[in-house]
């Protein structure tokens, strides 16, 4: 991996959809789509709820300044309707990276998340010295597990009581794509 990661624009195999770098003009769409409790329920606590315009501005400034990881908008017809990212690991895990994503509820069930995961995974494996991509999915979110499986990931483990979300202890599943 280079010292600075440049975010690509990647076409998706769906009409008018692509992955692209975030831009300041995405703030309104980001705040609108991210402000959904059903999305928040399945993400880390660093993803706020309610999700405000200030949260969107903070996130966009953060990713504009981050050149170590990949942060891409999932774009449909010119509008950011979700996010997907790669967090590159260091030290003994330097050939591993974690993938994470979320998608506006209006886009669920159309294959968009699977396409985004597949395309970004292929890109990372082809362009970086990575042999393992992984994701941690809340057990209460089987749809995300299906997205990963359709994109070629395998479930490696059930991590019992590994997550605290909204005051509840939850299991999580570890999925990986290893080459």
Tab-separated table of N, CA and C in Angstrom:
chain	number	residue	atom	x	y	z
A	1	UNK	N	0.855	-1.183	0.000
A	1	UNK	CA	0.000	0.000	0.000
A	1	UNK	C	0.891	1.234	0.000
A	2	UNK	N	0.503	2.222	-0.740
A	2	UNK	CA	1.265	3.465	-0.778
A	2	UNK	C	0.945	4.311	0.442
A	3	UNK	N	1.734	5.354	0.661
A	3	UNK	CA	1.519	6.234	1.800
A	3	UNK	C	0.216	7.016	1.658
A	4	UNK	N	-0.236	7.209	0.439
A	4	UNK	CA	-1.464	7.956	0.206
A	4	UNK	C	-2.360	7.173	-0.735
A	5	UNK	N	-3.583	6.929	-0.323
A	5	UNK	CA	-4.539	6.177	-1.120
A	5	UNK	C	-5.445	7.170	-1.840
A	6	UNK	N	-5.506	7.046	-3.164
A	6	UNK	CA	-6.392	7.902	-3.946
A	6	UNK	C	-7.691	7.160	-4.215
A	7	UNK	N	-8.799	7.790	-3.950
A	7	UNK	CA	-10.104	7.170	-4.144
A	7	UNK	C	-10.438	7.107	-5.629
A	8	UNK	N	-10.769	5.927	-6.111
A	8	UNK	CA	-11.111	5.773	-7.528
A	8	UNK	C	-12.586	6.056	-7.787
A	9	UNK	N	-12.932	6.127	-9.062
A	9	UNK	CA	-14.325	6.082	-9.494
A	9	UNK	C	-14.485	4.723	-10.155
A	10	UNK	N	-15.430	3.925	-9.657
A	10	UNK	CA	-15.608	2.566	-10.152
A	10	UNK	C	-17.049	2.365	-10.605
A	11	UNK	N	-17.237	1.975	-11.861
A	11	UNK	CA	-18.604	1.707	-12.327
A	11	UNK	C	-19.142	0.434	-11.678
A	12	UNK	N	-20.433	0.410	-11.426
A	12	UNK	CA	-21.091	-0.782	-10.902
A	12	UNK	C	-21.901	-1.419	-12.021
A	13	UNK	N	-22.100	-2.732	-11.946
A	13	UNK	CA	-22.834	-3.410	-13.024
A	13	UNK	C	-24.343	-3.214	-12.933
A	14	UNK	N	-24.750	-2.037	-12.516
A	14	UNK	CA	-26.157	-1.680	-12.431
A	14	UNK	C	-26.331	-0.332	-13.115
A	15	UNK	N	-27.442	-0.131	-13.733
A	15	UNK	CA	-27.691	1.093	-14.474
A	15	UNK	C	-27.499	2.335	-13.605
A	16	UNK	N	-26.723	3.267	-14.067
A	16	UNK	CA	-26.474	4.582	-13.480
A	16	UNK	C	-25.914	4.541	-12.054
A	17	UNK	N	-25.226	3.466	-11.686
A	17	UNK	CA	-24.640	3.363	-10.344
A	17	UNK	C	-23.121	3.275	-10.439
A	18	UNK	N	-22.454	3.883	-9.453
A	18	UNK	CA	-20.991	3.839	-9.413
A	18	UNK	C	-20.520	4.122	-7.995
A	19	UNK	N	-19.273	3.811	-7.756
A	19	UNK	CA	-18.598	4.215	-6.530
A	19	UNK	C	-17.705	5.376	-6.898
A	20	UNK	N	-17.693	6.399	-6.035
A	20	UNK	CA	-16.880	7.580	-6.340
A	20	UNK	C	-16.463	8.250	-5.037
A	21	UNK	N	-15.456	9.121	-5.112
A	21	UNK	CA	-15.064	9.858	-3.901
A	21	UNK	C	-16.209	10.737	-3.400
A	22	UNK	N	-16.258	10.917	-2.099
A	22	UNK	CA	-17.213	11.854	-1.507
A	22	UNK	C	-16.835	13.274	-1.899
A	23	UNK	N	-17.827	14.147	-1.992
A	23	UNK	CA	-17.574	15.557	-2.277
A	23	UNK	C	-18.442	16.413	-1.357
A	24	UNK	N	-18.036	17.653	-1.115
A	24	UNK	CA	-18.801	18.518	-0.204
A	24	UNK	C	-20.275	18.661	-0.578
A	25	UNK	N	-20.582	18.612	-1.855
A	25	UNK	CA	-21.977	18.766	-2.294
A	25	UNK	C	-22.854	17.572	-1.916
A	26	UNK	N	-22.267	16.504	-1.369
A	26	UNK	CA	-23.034	15.335	-0.937
A	26	UNK	C	-23.655	15.507	0.448
A	27	UNK	N	-23.362	16.613	1.121
A	27	UNK	CA	-23.765	16.769	2.524
A	27	UNK	C	-25.269	16.589	2.745
A	28	UNK	N	-26.094	17.207	1.920
A	28	UNK	CA	-27.548	17.134	2.132
A	28	UNK	C	-28.059	15.699	1.948
A	29	UNK	N	-27.620	15.034	0.888
A	29	UNK	CA	-28.052	13.653	0.652
A	29	UNK	C	-27.541	12.734	1.760
A	30	UNK	N	-26.307	12.936	2.183
A	30	UNK	CA	-25.741	12.132	3.260
A	30	UNK	C	-26.566	12.284	4.535
A	31	UNK	N	-26.853	13.501	4.924
A	31	UNK	CA	-27.642	13.732	6.137
A	31	UNK	C	-29.044	13.127	6.007
A	32	UNK	N	-29.637	13.239	4.840
A	32	UNK	CA	-30.995	12.719	4.633
A	32	UNK	C	-31.022	11.192	4.726
A	33	UNK	N	-30.136	10.504	4.001
A	33	UNK	CA	-30.178	9.045	3.959
A	33	UNK	C	-29.583	8.393	5.211
A	34	UNK	N	-28.578	9.011	5.797
A	34	UNK	CA	-27.943	8.430	6.990
A	34	UNK	C	-28.808	8.588	8.231
A	35	UNK	N	-29.735	9.510	8.210
A	35	UNK	CA	-30.590	9.750	9.371
A	35	UNK	C	-31.748	8.746	9.401
A	36	UNK	N	-31.403	7.483	9.550
A	36	UNK	CA	-32.373	6.399	9.533
A	36	UNK	C	-32.009	5.427	10.646
A	37	UNK	N	-32.886	5.266	11.589
A	37	UNK	CA	-32.618	4.395	12.742
A	37	UNK	C	-32.313	2.960	12.321
A	38	UNK	N	-32.960	2.470	11.269
A	38	UNK	CA	-32.705	1.097	10.811
A	38	UNK	C	-31.274	0.936	10.284
A	39	UNK	N	-30.699	1.980	9.742
A	39	UNK	CA	-29.297	1.935	9.332
A	39	UNK	C	-28.409	1.991	10.569
A	40	UNK	N	-28.682	2.933	11.449
A	40	UNK	CA	-27.892	3.112	12.667
A	40	UNK	C	-27.838	1.841	13.504
A	41	UNK	N	-28.925	1.085	13.560
A	41	UNK	CA	-28.995	-0.129	14.373
A	41	UNK	C	-27.911	-1.138	14.034
A	42	UNK	N	-27.406	-1.101	12.828
A	42	UNK	CA	-26.458	-2.110	12.365
A	42	UNK	C	-25.049	-1.583	12.149
A	43	UNK	N	-24.783	-0.380	12.680
A	43	UNK	CA	-23.460	0.217	12.511
A	43	UNK	C	-22.847	0.533	13.867
A	44	UNK	N	-21.568	0.801	13.859
A	44	UNK	CA	-20.850	1.139	15.082
A	44	UNK	C	-21.391	2.433	15.667
A	45	UNK	N	-21.149	2.624	16.951
A	45	UNK	CA	-21.659	3.808	17.638
A	45	UNK	C	-21.014	5.104	17.161
A	46	UNK	N	-19.921	5.025	16.433
A	46	UNK	CA	-19.342	6.253	15.875
A	46	UNK	C	-20.232	6.844	14.782
A	47	UNK	N	-21.177	6.054	14.285
A	47	UNK	CA	-22.173	6.524	13.320
A	47	UNK	C	-23.343	7.052	14.139
A	48	UNK	N	-23.551	8.369	14.157
A	48	UNK	CA	-24.533	8.949	15.078
A	48	UNK	C	-25.986	8.755	14.635
A	49	UNK	N	-26.857	8.848	15.614
A	49	UNK	CA	-28.298	8.921	15.345
A	49	UNK	C	-28.928	9.789	16.427
A	50	UNK	N	-29.715	10.796	16.058
A	50	UNK	CA	-29.994	11.196	14.674
A	50	UNK	C	-28.727	11.694	13.964
A	51	UNK	N	-28.758	11.604	12.643
A	51	UNK	CA	-27.637	12.019	11.807
A	51	UNK	C	-27.971	13.393	11.238
A	52	UNK	N	-27.207	14.394	11.628
A	52	UNK	CA	-27.527	15.781	11.289
A	52	UNK	C	-26.668	16.306	10.139
A	53	UNK	N	-26.983	17.490	9.691
A	53	UNK	CA	-26.164	18.170	8.676
A	53	UNK	C	-24.754	18.392	9.206
A	54	UNK	N	-24.631	18.667	10.501
A	54	UNK	CA	-23.309	18.850	11.106
A	54	UNK	C	-22.514	17.545	11.085
A	55	UNK	N	-23.195	16.416	11.324
A	55	UNK	CA	-22.532	15.110	11.250
A	55	UNK	C	-22.039	14.849	9.828
A	56	UNK	N	-22.852	15.201	8.848
A	56	UNK	CA	-22.459	15.017	7.450
A	56	UNK	C	-21.240	15.874	7.115
A	57	UNK	N	-21.246	17.129	7.540
A	57	UNK	CA	-20.109	18.015	7.278
A	57	UNK	C	-18.845	17.484	7.950
A	58	UNK	N	-18.988	16.996	9.174
A	58	UNK	CA	-17.837	16.429	9.892
A	58	UNK	C	-17.277	15.222	9.142
A	59	UNK	N	-18.154	14.292	8.740
A	59	UNK	CA	-17.717	13.103	8.015
A	59	UNK	C	-17.022	13.475	6.707
A	60	UNK	N	-17.606	14.390	5.952
A	60	UNK	CA	-17.019	14.770	4.660
A	60	UNK	C	-15.650	15.422	4.842
A	61	UNK	N	-15.476	16.211	5.883
A	61	UNK	CA	-14.166	16.804	6.172
A	61	UNK	C	-13.174	15.724	6.586
A	62	UNK	N	-13.634	14.768	7.365
A	62	UNK	CA	-12.777	13.676	7.826
A	62	UNK	C	-12.267	12.841	6.658
A	63	UNK	N	-13.154	12.457	5.750
A	63	UNK	CA	-12.715	11.610	4.638
A	63	UNK	C	-11.895	12.392	3.619
A	64	UNK	N	-12.137	13.683	3.490
A	64	UNK	CA	-11.333	14.502	2.584
A	64	UNK	C	-9.885	14.577	3.070
A	65	UNK	N	-9.709	14.459	4.371
A	65	UNK	CA	-8.389	14.560	4.996
A	65	UNK	C	-7.706	13.211	5.179
A	66	UNK	N	-8.412	12.109	4.952
A	66	UNK	CA	-7.873	10.774	5.198
A	66	UNK	C	-7.322	10.201	3.891
A	67	UNK	N	-6.016	9.992	3.878
A	67	UNK	CA	-5.383	9.436	2.682
A	67	UNK	C	-4.797	8.058	2.959
A	68	UNK	N	-5.204	7.450	4.072
A	68	UNK	CA	-4.727	6.115	4.423
A	68	UNK	C	-5.739	5.032	4.064
A	69	UNK	N	-7.002	5.386	4.036
A	69	UNK	CA	-8.075	4.434	3.784
A	69	UNK	C	-8.890	4.889	2.581
A	70	UNK	N	-9.800	4.038	2.138
A	70	UNK	CA	-10.707	4.391	1.039
A	70	UNK	C	-12.098	4.664	1.612
A	71	UNK	N	-12.682	5.773	1.227
A	71	UNK	CA	-14.041	6.136	1.611
A	71	UNK	C	-14.755	6.578	0.340
A	72	UNK	N	-15.743	5.811	-0.073
A	72	UNK	CA	-16.429	6.103	-1.327
A	72	UNK	C	-17.928	6.244	-1.121
A	73	UNK	N	-18.510	7.113	-1.911
A	73	UNK	CA	-19.966	7.235	-1.956
A	73	UNK	C	-20.499	6.181	-2.916
A	74	UNK	N	-21.629	5.601	-2.553
A	74	UNK	CA	-22.370	4.757	-3.480
A	74	UNK	C	-23.345	5.707	-4.172
A	75	UNK	N	-23.130	5.909	-5.446
A	75	UNK	CA	-23.823	6.930	-6.220
A	75	UNK	C	-24.805	6.279	-7.184
A	76	UNK	N	-26.037	6.743	-7.162
A	76	UNK	CA	-27.045	6.311	-8.125
A	76	UNK	C	-27.592	7.562	-8.794
A	77	UNK	N	-27.434	7.639	-10.099
A	77	UNK	CA	-27.939	8.762	-10.896
A	77	UNK	C	-27.453	10.104	-10.354
A	78	UNK	N	-26.199	10.153	-9.901
A	78	UNK	CA	-25.599	11.403	-9.446
A	78	UNK	C	-25.843	11.746	-7.991
A	79	UNK	N	-26.527	10.882	-7.233
A	79	UNK	CA	-26.801	11.168	-5.827
A	79	UNK	C	-26.153	10.106	-4.940
A	80	UNK	N	-25.503	10.553	-3.878
A	80	UNK	CA	-24.897	9.650	-2.905
A	80	UNK	C	-26.007	9.024	-2.068
A	81	UNK	N	-26.154	7.690	-2.166
A	81	UNK	CA	-27.220	6.982	-1.446
A	81	UNK	C	-26.661	5.988	-0.435
A	82	UNK	N	-25.370	6.034	-0.212
A	82	UNK	CA	-24.751	5.138	0.747
A	82	UNK	C	-23.259	5.350	0.767
A	83	UNK	N	-22.604	4.533	1.574
A	83	UNK	CA	-21.167	4.659	1.760
A	83	UNK	C	-20.535	3.282	1.822
A	84	UNK	N	-19.323	3.190	1.322
A	84	UNK	CA	-18.540	1.966	1.427
A	84	UNK	C	-17.088	2.379	1.640
A	85	UNK	N	-16.407	1.632	2.472
A	85	UNK	CA	-15.032	2.006	2.769
A	85	UNK	C	-14.157	0.819	3.092
A	86	UNK	N	-12.877	1.058	2.991
A	86	UNK	CA	-11.848	0.071	3.313
A	86	UNK	C	-10.910	0.697	4.328
A	87	UNK	N	-10.722	-0.008	5.434
A	87	UNK	CA	-9.765	0.423	6.458
A	87	UNK	C	-8.579	-0.535	6.398
A	88	UNK	N	-7.449	-0.021	5.919
A	88	UNK	CA	-6.247	-0.832	5.797
A	88	UNK	C	-5.607	-1.010	7.165
A	89	UNK	N	-5.228	-2.236	7.482
A	89	UNK	CA	-4.617	-2.546	8.770
A	89	UNK	C	-3.105	-2.355	8.692
A	90	UNK	N	-2.458	-2.378	9.842
A	90	UNK	CA	-1.015	-2.147	9.926
A	90	UNK	C	-0.353	-3.259	10.727
A	91	UNK	N	0.957	-3.145	10.870
A	91	UNK	CA	1.766	-4.044	11.672
A	91	UNK	C	1.579	-5.484	11.180
A	92	UNK	N	1.337	-6.428	12.055
A	92	UNK	CA	1.244	-7.826	11.648
A	92	UNK	C	0.000	-8.108	10.801
A	93	UNK	N	-0.952	-7.196	10.793
A	93	UNK	CA	-2.164	-7.348	9.979
A	93	UNK	C	-2.114	-6.495	8.708
A	94	UNK	N	-0.936	-6.110	8.295
A	94	UNK	CA	-0.781	-5.169	7.178
A	94	UNK	C	-1.275	-5.692	5.839
A	95	UNK	N	-1.508	-6.992	5.692
A	95	UNK	CA	-2.050	-7.521	4.437
A	95	UNK	C	-3.542	-7.801	4.549
A	96	UNK	N	-4.164	-7.239	5.593
A	96	UNK	CA	-5.607	-7.357	5.806
A	96	UNK	C	-6.237	-5.973	5.748
A	97	UNK	N	-7.504	-5.953	5.400
A	97	UNK	CA	-8.261	-4.706	5.394
A	97	UNK	C	-9.709	-5.028	5.744
A	98	UNK	N	-10.362	-4.074	6.409
A	98	UNK	CA	-11.756	-4.244	6.803
A	98	UNK	C	-12.649	-3.440	5.863
A	99	UNK	N	-13.719	-4.049	5.419
A	99	UNK	CA	-14.684	-3.379	4.563
A	99	UNK	C	-15.944	-3.086	5.377
A	100	UNK	N	-16.528	-1.929	5.149
A	100	UNK	CA	-17.777	-1.564	5.802
A	100	UNK	C	-18.637	-0.778	4.826
A	101	UNK	N	-19.938	-0.824	5.035
A	101	UNK	CA	-20.842	-0.165	4.098
A	101	UNK	C	-22.201	0.043	4.731
A	102	UNK	N	-22.944	0.977	4.165
A	102	UNK	CA	-24.364	1.145	4.475
A	102	UNK	C	-25.031	1.715	3.229
A	103	UNK	N	-26.332	1.511	3.147
A	103	UNK	CA	-27.075	1.909	1.963
A	103	UNK	C	-28.437	2.453	2.384
A	104	UNK	N	-28.881	3.505	1.714
A	104	UNK	CA	-30.201	4.079	1.981
A	104	UNK	C	-31.273	2.998	1.860
A	105	UNK	N	-32.231	3.044	2.762
A	105	UNK	CA	-33.271	2.015	2.801
A	105	UNK	C	-33.997	1.887	1.464
A	106	UNK	N	-34.187	3.003	0.764
A	106	UNK	CA	-34.878	2.979	-0.530
A	106	UNK	C	-34.150	2.116	-1.558
A	107	UNK	N	-32.877	1.847	-1.333
A	107	UNK	CA	-32.058	1.077	-2.275
A	107	UNK	C	-31.909	-0.394	-1.868
A	108	UNK	N	-32.432	-0.770	-0.724
A	108	UNK	CA	-32.286	-2.151	-0.242
A	108	UNK	C	-32.984	-3.119	-1.192
A	109	UNK	N	-32.416	-4.306	-1.291
A	109	UNK	CA	-33.040	-5.390	-2.048
A	109	UNK	C	-32.893	-5.310	-3.555
A	110	UNK	N	-32.023	-4.433	-4.039
A	110	UNK	CA	-31.855	-4.263	-5.484
A	110	UNK	C	-30.507	-4.762	-5.992
A	111	UNK	N	-29.704	-5.332	-5.106
A	111	UNK	CA	-28.389	-5.840	-5.508
A	111	UNK	C	-27.298	-4.792	-5.492
A	112	UNK	N	-27.616	-3.581	-5.092
A	112	UNK	CA	-26.633	-2.494	-5.119
A	112	UNK	C	-25.512	-2.705	-4.099
A	113	UNK	N	-25.856	-3.101	-2.884
A	113	UNK	CA	-24.823	-3.322	-1.864
A	113	UNK	C	-23.901	-4.463	-2.274
A	114	UNK	N	-24.460	-5.543	-2.789
A	114	UNK	CA	-23.642	-6.669	-3.239
A	114	UNK	C	-22.707	-6.238	-4.361
A	115	UNK	N	-23.224	-5.491	-5.311
A	115	UNK	CA	-22.388	-5.011	-6.418
A	115	UNK	C	-21.267	-4.118	-5.902
A	116	UNK	N	-21.591	-3.224	-4.982
A	116	UNK	CA	-20.574	-2.317	-4.434
A	116	UNK	C	-19.496	-3.090	-3.694
A	117	UNK	N	-19.884	-4.055	-2.869
A	117	UNK	CA	-18.901	-4.856	-2.127
A	117	UNK	C	-18.033	-5.643	-3.097
A	118	UNK	N	-18.641	-6.257	-4.082
A	118	UNK	CA	-17.886	-7.061	-5.047
A	118	UNK	C	-16.889	-6.199	-5.834
A	119	UNK	N	-17.344	-5.072	-6.342
A	119	UNK	CA	-16.483	-4.212	-7.166
A	119	UNK	C	-15.338	-3.632	-6.336
A	120	UNK	N	-15.636	-3.139	-5.138
A	120	UNK	CA	-14.564	-2.567	-4.324
A	120	UNK	C	-13.600	-3.643	-3.838
A	121	UNK	N	-14.100	-4.802	-3.495
A	121	UNK	CA	-13.225	-5.900	-3.079
A	121	UNK	C	-12.275	-6.276	-4.208
A	122	UNK	N	-12.800	-6.437	-5.403
A	122	UNK	CA	-11.960	-6.768	-6.561
A	122	UNK	C	-10.903	-5.687	-6.787
A	123	UNK	N	-11.301	-4.430	-6.683
A	123	UNK	CA	-10.372	-3.318	-6.879
A	123	UNK	C	-9.236	-3.358	-5.853
A	124	UNK	N	-9.586	-3.535	-4.584
A	124	UNK	CA	-8.572	-3.534	-3.522
A	124	UNK	C	-7.617	-4.708	-3.689
A	125	UNK	N	-8.151	-5.888	-3.978
A	125	UNK	CA	-7.285	-7.059	-4.136
A	125	UNK	C	-6.369	-6.934	-5.350
A	126	UNK	N	-6.809	-6.228	-6.373
A	126	UNK	CA	-5.993	-6.052	-7.582
A	126	UNK	C	-4.956	-4.939	-7.460
A	127	UNK	N	-5.198	-3.935	-6.595
A	127	UNK	CA	-4.342	-2.751	-6.574
A	127	UNK	C	-3.520	-2.551	-5.306
A	128	UNK	N	-3.729	-3.376	-4.301
A	128	UNK	CA	-3.006	-3.234	-3.040
A	128	UNK	C	-2.474	-4.601	-2.611
A	129	UNK	N	-1.463	-4.581	-1.778
A	129	UNK	CA	-0.860	-5.815	-1.274
A	129	UNK	C	-1.707	-6.371	-0.123
A	130	UNK	N	-2.918	-6.746	-0.464
A	130	UNK	CA	-3.891	-7.251	0.499
A	130	UNK	C	-4.261	-8.675	0.091
A	131	UNK	N	-4.289	-9.581	1.056
A	131	UNK	CA	-4.717	-10.954	0.766
A	131	UNK	C	-5.967	-11.335	1.554
A	132	UNK	N	-6.421	-10.437	2.432
A	132	UNK	CA	-7.602	-10.747	3.253
A	132	UNK	C	-8.442	-9.493	3.460
A	133	UNK	N	-9.689	-9.574	3.041
A	133	UNK	CA	-10.681	-8.541	3.336
A	133	UNK	C	-11.690	-9.162	4.288
A	134	UNK	N	-12.127	-8.385	5.266
A	134	UNK	CA	-13.092	-8.939	6.202
A	134	UNK	C	-14.111	-7.889	6.635
A	135	UNK	N	-15.211	-8.396	7.184
A	135	UNK	CA	-16.270	-7.541	7.718
A	135	UNK	C	-16.854	-8.222	8.951
A	136	UNK	N	-17.296	-7.413	9.884
A	136	UNK	CA	-17.987	-7.901	11.069
A	136	UNK	C	-19.438	-7.441	10.965
A	137	UNK	N	-20.353	-8.393	11.041
A	137	UNK	CA	-21.777	-8.137	10.855
A	137	UNK	C	-22.519	-8.483	12.143
A	138	UNK	N	-23.389	-7.615	12.563
A	138	UNK	CA	-24.227	-7.911	13.724
A	138	UNK	C	-25.115	-9.112	13.381
A	139	UNK	N	-25.261	-10.030	14.320
A	139	UNK	CA	-26.101	-11.213	14.089
A	139	UNK	C	-27.547	-10.821	13.797
A	140	UNK	N	-27.963	-9.663	14.276
A	140	UNK	CA	-29.324	-9.185	14.042
A	140	UNK	C	-29.516	-8.592	12.642
A	141	UNK	N	-28.481	-8.666	11.795
A	141	UNK	CA	-28.539	-8.101	10.448
A	141	UNK	C	-28.203	-9.170	9.398
A	142	UNK	N	-29.057	-10.180	9.241
A	142	UNK	CA	-28.744	-11.243	8.282
A	142	UNK	C	-28.640	-10.760	6.837
A	143	UNK	N	-29.306	-9.671	6.486
A	143	UNK	CA	-29.233	-9.165	5.106
A	143	UNK	C	-27.802	-8.776	4.755
A	144	UNK	N	-27.069	-8.204	5.698
A	144	UNK	CA	-25.685	-7.823	5.421
A	144	UNK	C	-24.813	-9.063	5.218
A	145	UNK	N	-25.095	-10.114	5.968
A	145	UNK	CA	-24.374	-11.362	5.755
A	145	UNK	C	-24.626	-11.923	4.365
A	146	UNK	N	-25.869	-11.833	3.898
A	146	UNK	CA	-26.193	-12.309	2.546
A	146	UNK	C	-25.475	-11.478	1.483
A	147	UNK	N	-25.376	-10.158	1.709
A	147	UNK	CA	-24.637	-9.295	0.775
A	147	UNK	C	-23.208	-9.801	0.638
A	148	UNK	N	-22.567	-10.041	1.768
A	148	UNK	CA	-21.168	-10.489	1.750
A	148	UNK	C	-21.033	-11.860	1.087
A	149	UNK	N	-21.930	-12.773	1.414
A	149	UNK	CA	-21.855	-14.108	0.813
A	149	UNK	C	-22.022	-14.039	-0.706
A	150	UNK	N	-22.953	-13.228	-1.168
A	150	UNK	CA	-23.158	-13.074	-2.617
A	150	UNK	C	-21.941	-12.454	-3.284
A	151	UNK	N	-21.163	-11.674	-2.515
A	151	UNK	CA	-19.953	-11.039	-3.054
A	151	UNK	C	-18.723	-11.946	-2.915
A	152	UNK	N	-18.918	-13.166	-2.439
A	152	UNK	CA	-17.816	-14.119	-2.373
A	152	UNK	C	-17.165	-14.285	-1.009
A	153	UNK	N	-17.658	-13.600	-0.001
A	153	UNK	CA	-17.116	-13.725	1.352
A	153	UNK	C	-17.680	-14.983	2.013
A	154	UNK	N	-16.901	-15.548	2.944
A	154	UNK	CA	-17.347	-16.708	3.706
A	154	UNK	C	-17.429	-16.346	5.179
A	155	UNK	N	-18.436	-16.888	5.847
A	155	UNK	CA	-18.556	-16.679	7.287
A	155	UNK	C	-17.536	-17.568	7.982
A	156	UNK	N	-16.660	-16.945	8.747
A	156	UNK	CA	-15.595	-17.673	9.441
A	156	UNK	C	-15.917	-17.954	10.898
A	157	UNK	N	-16.681	-17.083	11.533
A	157	UNK	CA	-16.877	-17.249	12.969
A	157	UNK	C	-18.132	-16.539	13.447
A	158	UNK	N	-18.661	-17.060	14.537
A	158	UNK	CA	-19.679	-16.373	15.313
A	158	UNK	C	-18.989	-15.928	16.590
A	159	UNK	N	-18.983	-14.639	16.824
A	159	UNK	CA	-18.339	-14.089	18.017
A	159	UNK	C	-19.441	-13.767	19.023
A	160	UNK	N	-19.572	-14.634	20.005
A	160	UNK	CA	-20.653	-14.542	20.988
A	160	UNK	C	-20.522	-13.281	21.839
A	161	UNK	N	-21.654	-12.582	22.006
A	161	UNK	CA	-21.761	-11.414	22.883
A	161	UNK	C	-20.576	-10.450	22.686
A	162	UNK	N	-20.270	-10.173	21.448
A	162	UNK	CA	-19.101	-9.347	21.125
A	162	UNK	C	-19.434	-7.884	20.874
A	163	UNK	N	-20.721	-7.555	20.826
A	163	UNK	CA	-21.141	-6.197	20.487
A	163	UNK	C	-22.146	-5.701	21.527
A	164	UNK	N	-21.999	-4.444	21.894
A	164	UNK	CA	-23.016	-3.767	22.706
A	164	UNK	C	-23.607	-2.679	21.818
A	165	UNK	N	-24.886	-2.792	21.524
A	165	UNK	CA	-25.557	-1.805	20.685
A	165	UNK	C	-26.908	-1.483	21.301
A	166	UNK	N	-27.137	-0.209	21.499
A	166	UNK	CA	-28.415	0.254	22.031
A	166	UNK	C	-28.769	-0.474	23.331
A	167	UNK	N	-27.766	-0.694	24.182
A	167	UNK	CA	-27.973	-1.326	25.480
A	167	UNK	C	-28.119	-2.836	25.448
A	168	UNK	N	-27.947	-3.460	24.297
A	168	UNK	CA	-28.099	-4.911	24.173
A	168	UNK	C	-26.769	-5.562	23.819
A	169	UNK	N	-26.525	-6.726	24.391
A	169	UNK	CA	-25.376	-7.541	24.003
A	169	UNK	C	-25.790	-8.389	22.804
A	170	UNK	N	-24.994	-8.341	21.754
A	170	UNK	CA	-25.310	-9.066	20.528
A	170	UNK	C	-24.135	-9.929	20.093
A	171	UNK	N	-24.445	-11.009	19.395
A	171	UNK	CA	-23.417	-11.783	18.714
A	171	UNK	C	-23.073	-11.054	17.418
A	172	UNK	N	-21.916	-11.372	16.867
A	172	UNK	CA	-21.564	-10.860	15.547
A	172	UNK	C	-20.923	-11.982	14.748
A	173	UNK	N	-20.928	-11.806	13.440
A	173	UNK	CA	-20.342	-12.787	12.537
A	173	UNK	C	-19.159	-12.166	11.814
A	174	UNK	N	-18.100	-12.928	11.696
A	174	UNK	CA	-16.910	-12.518	10.962
A	174	UNK	C	-16.958	-13.149	9.575
A	175	UNK	N	-16.947	-12.304	8.554
A	175	UNK	CA	-16.909	-12.752	7.168
A	175	UNK	C	-15.570	-12.339	6.569
A	176	UNK	N	-15.044	-13.183	5.678
A	176	UNK	CA	-13.768	-12.836	5.043
A	176	UNK	C	-13.730	-13.322	3.605
A	177	UNK	N	-12.941	-12.601	2.820
A	177	UNK	CA	-12.600	-12.962	1.453
A	177	UNK	C	-11.081	-13.068	1.441
A	178	UNK	N	-10.580	-14.270	1.229
A	178	UNK	CA	-9.143	-14.519	1.343
A	178	UNK	C	-8.621	-15.026	-0.001
A	179	UNK	N	-7.525	-14.438	-0.449
A	179	UNK	CA	-6.905	-14.897	-1.714
A	179	UNK	C	-5.472	-15.318	-1.467
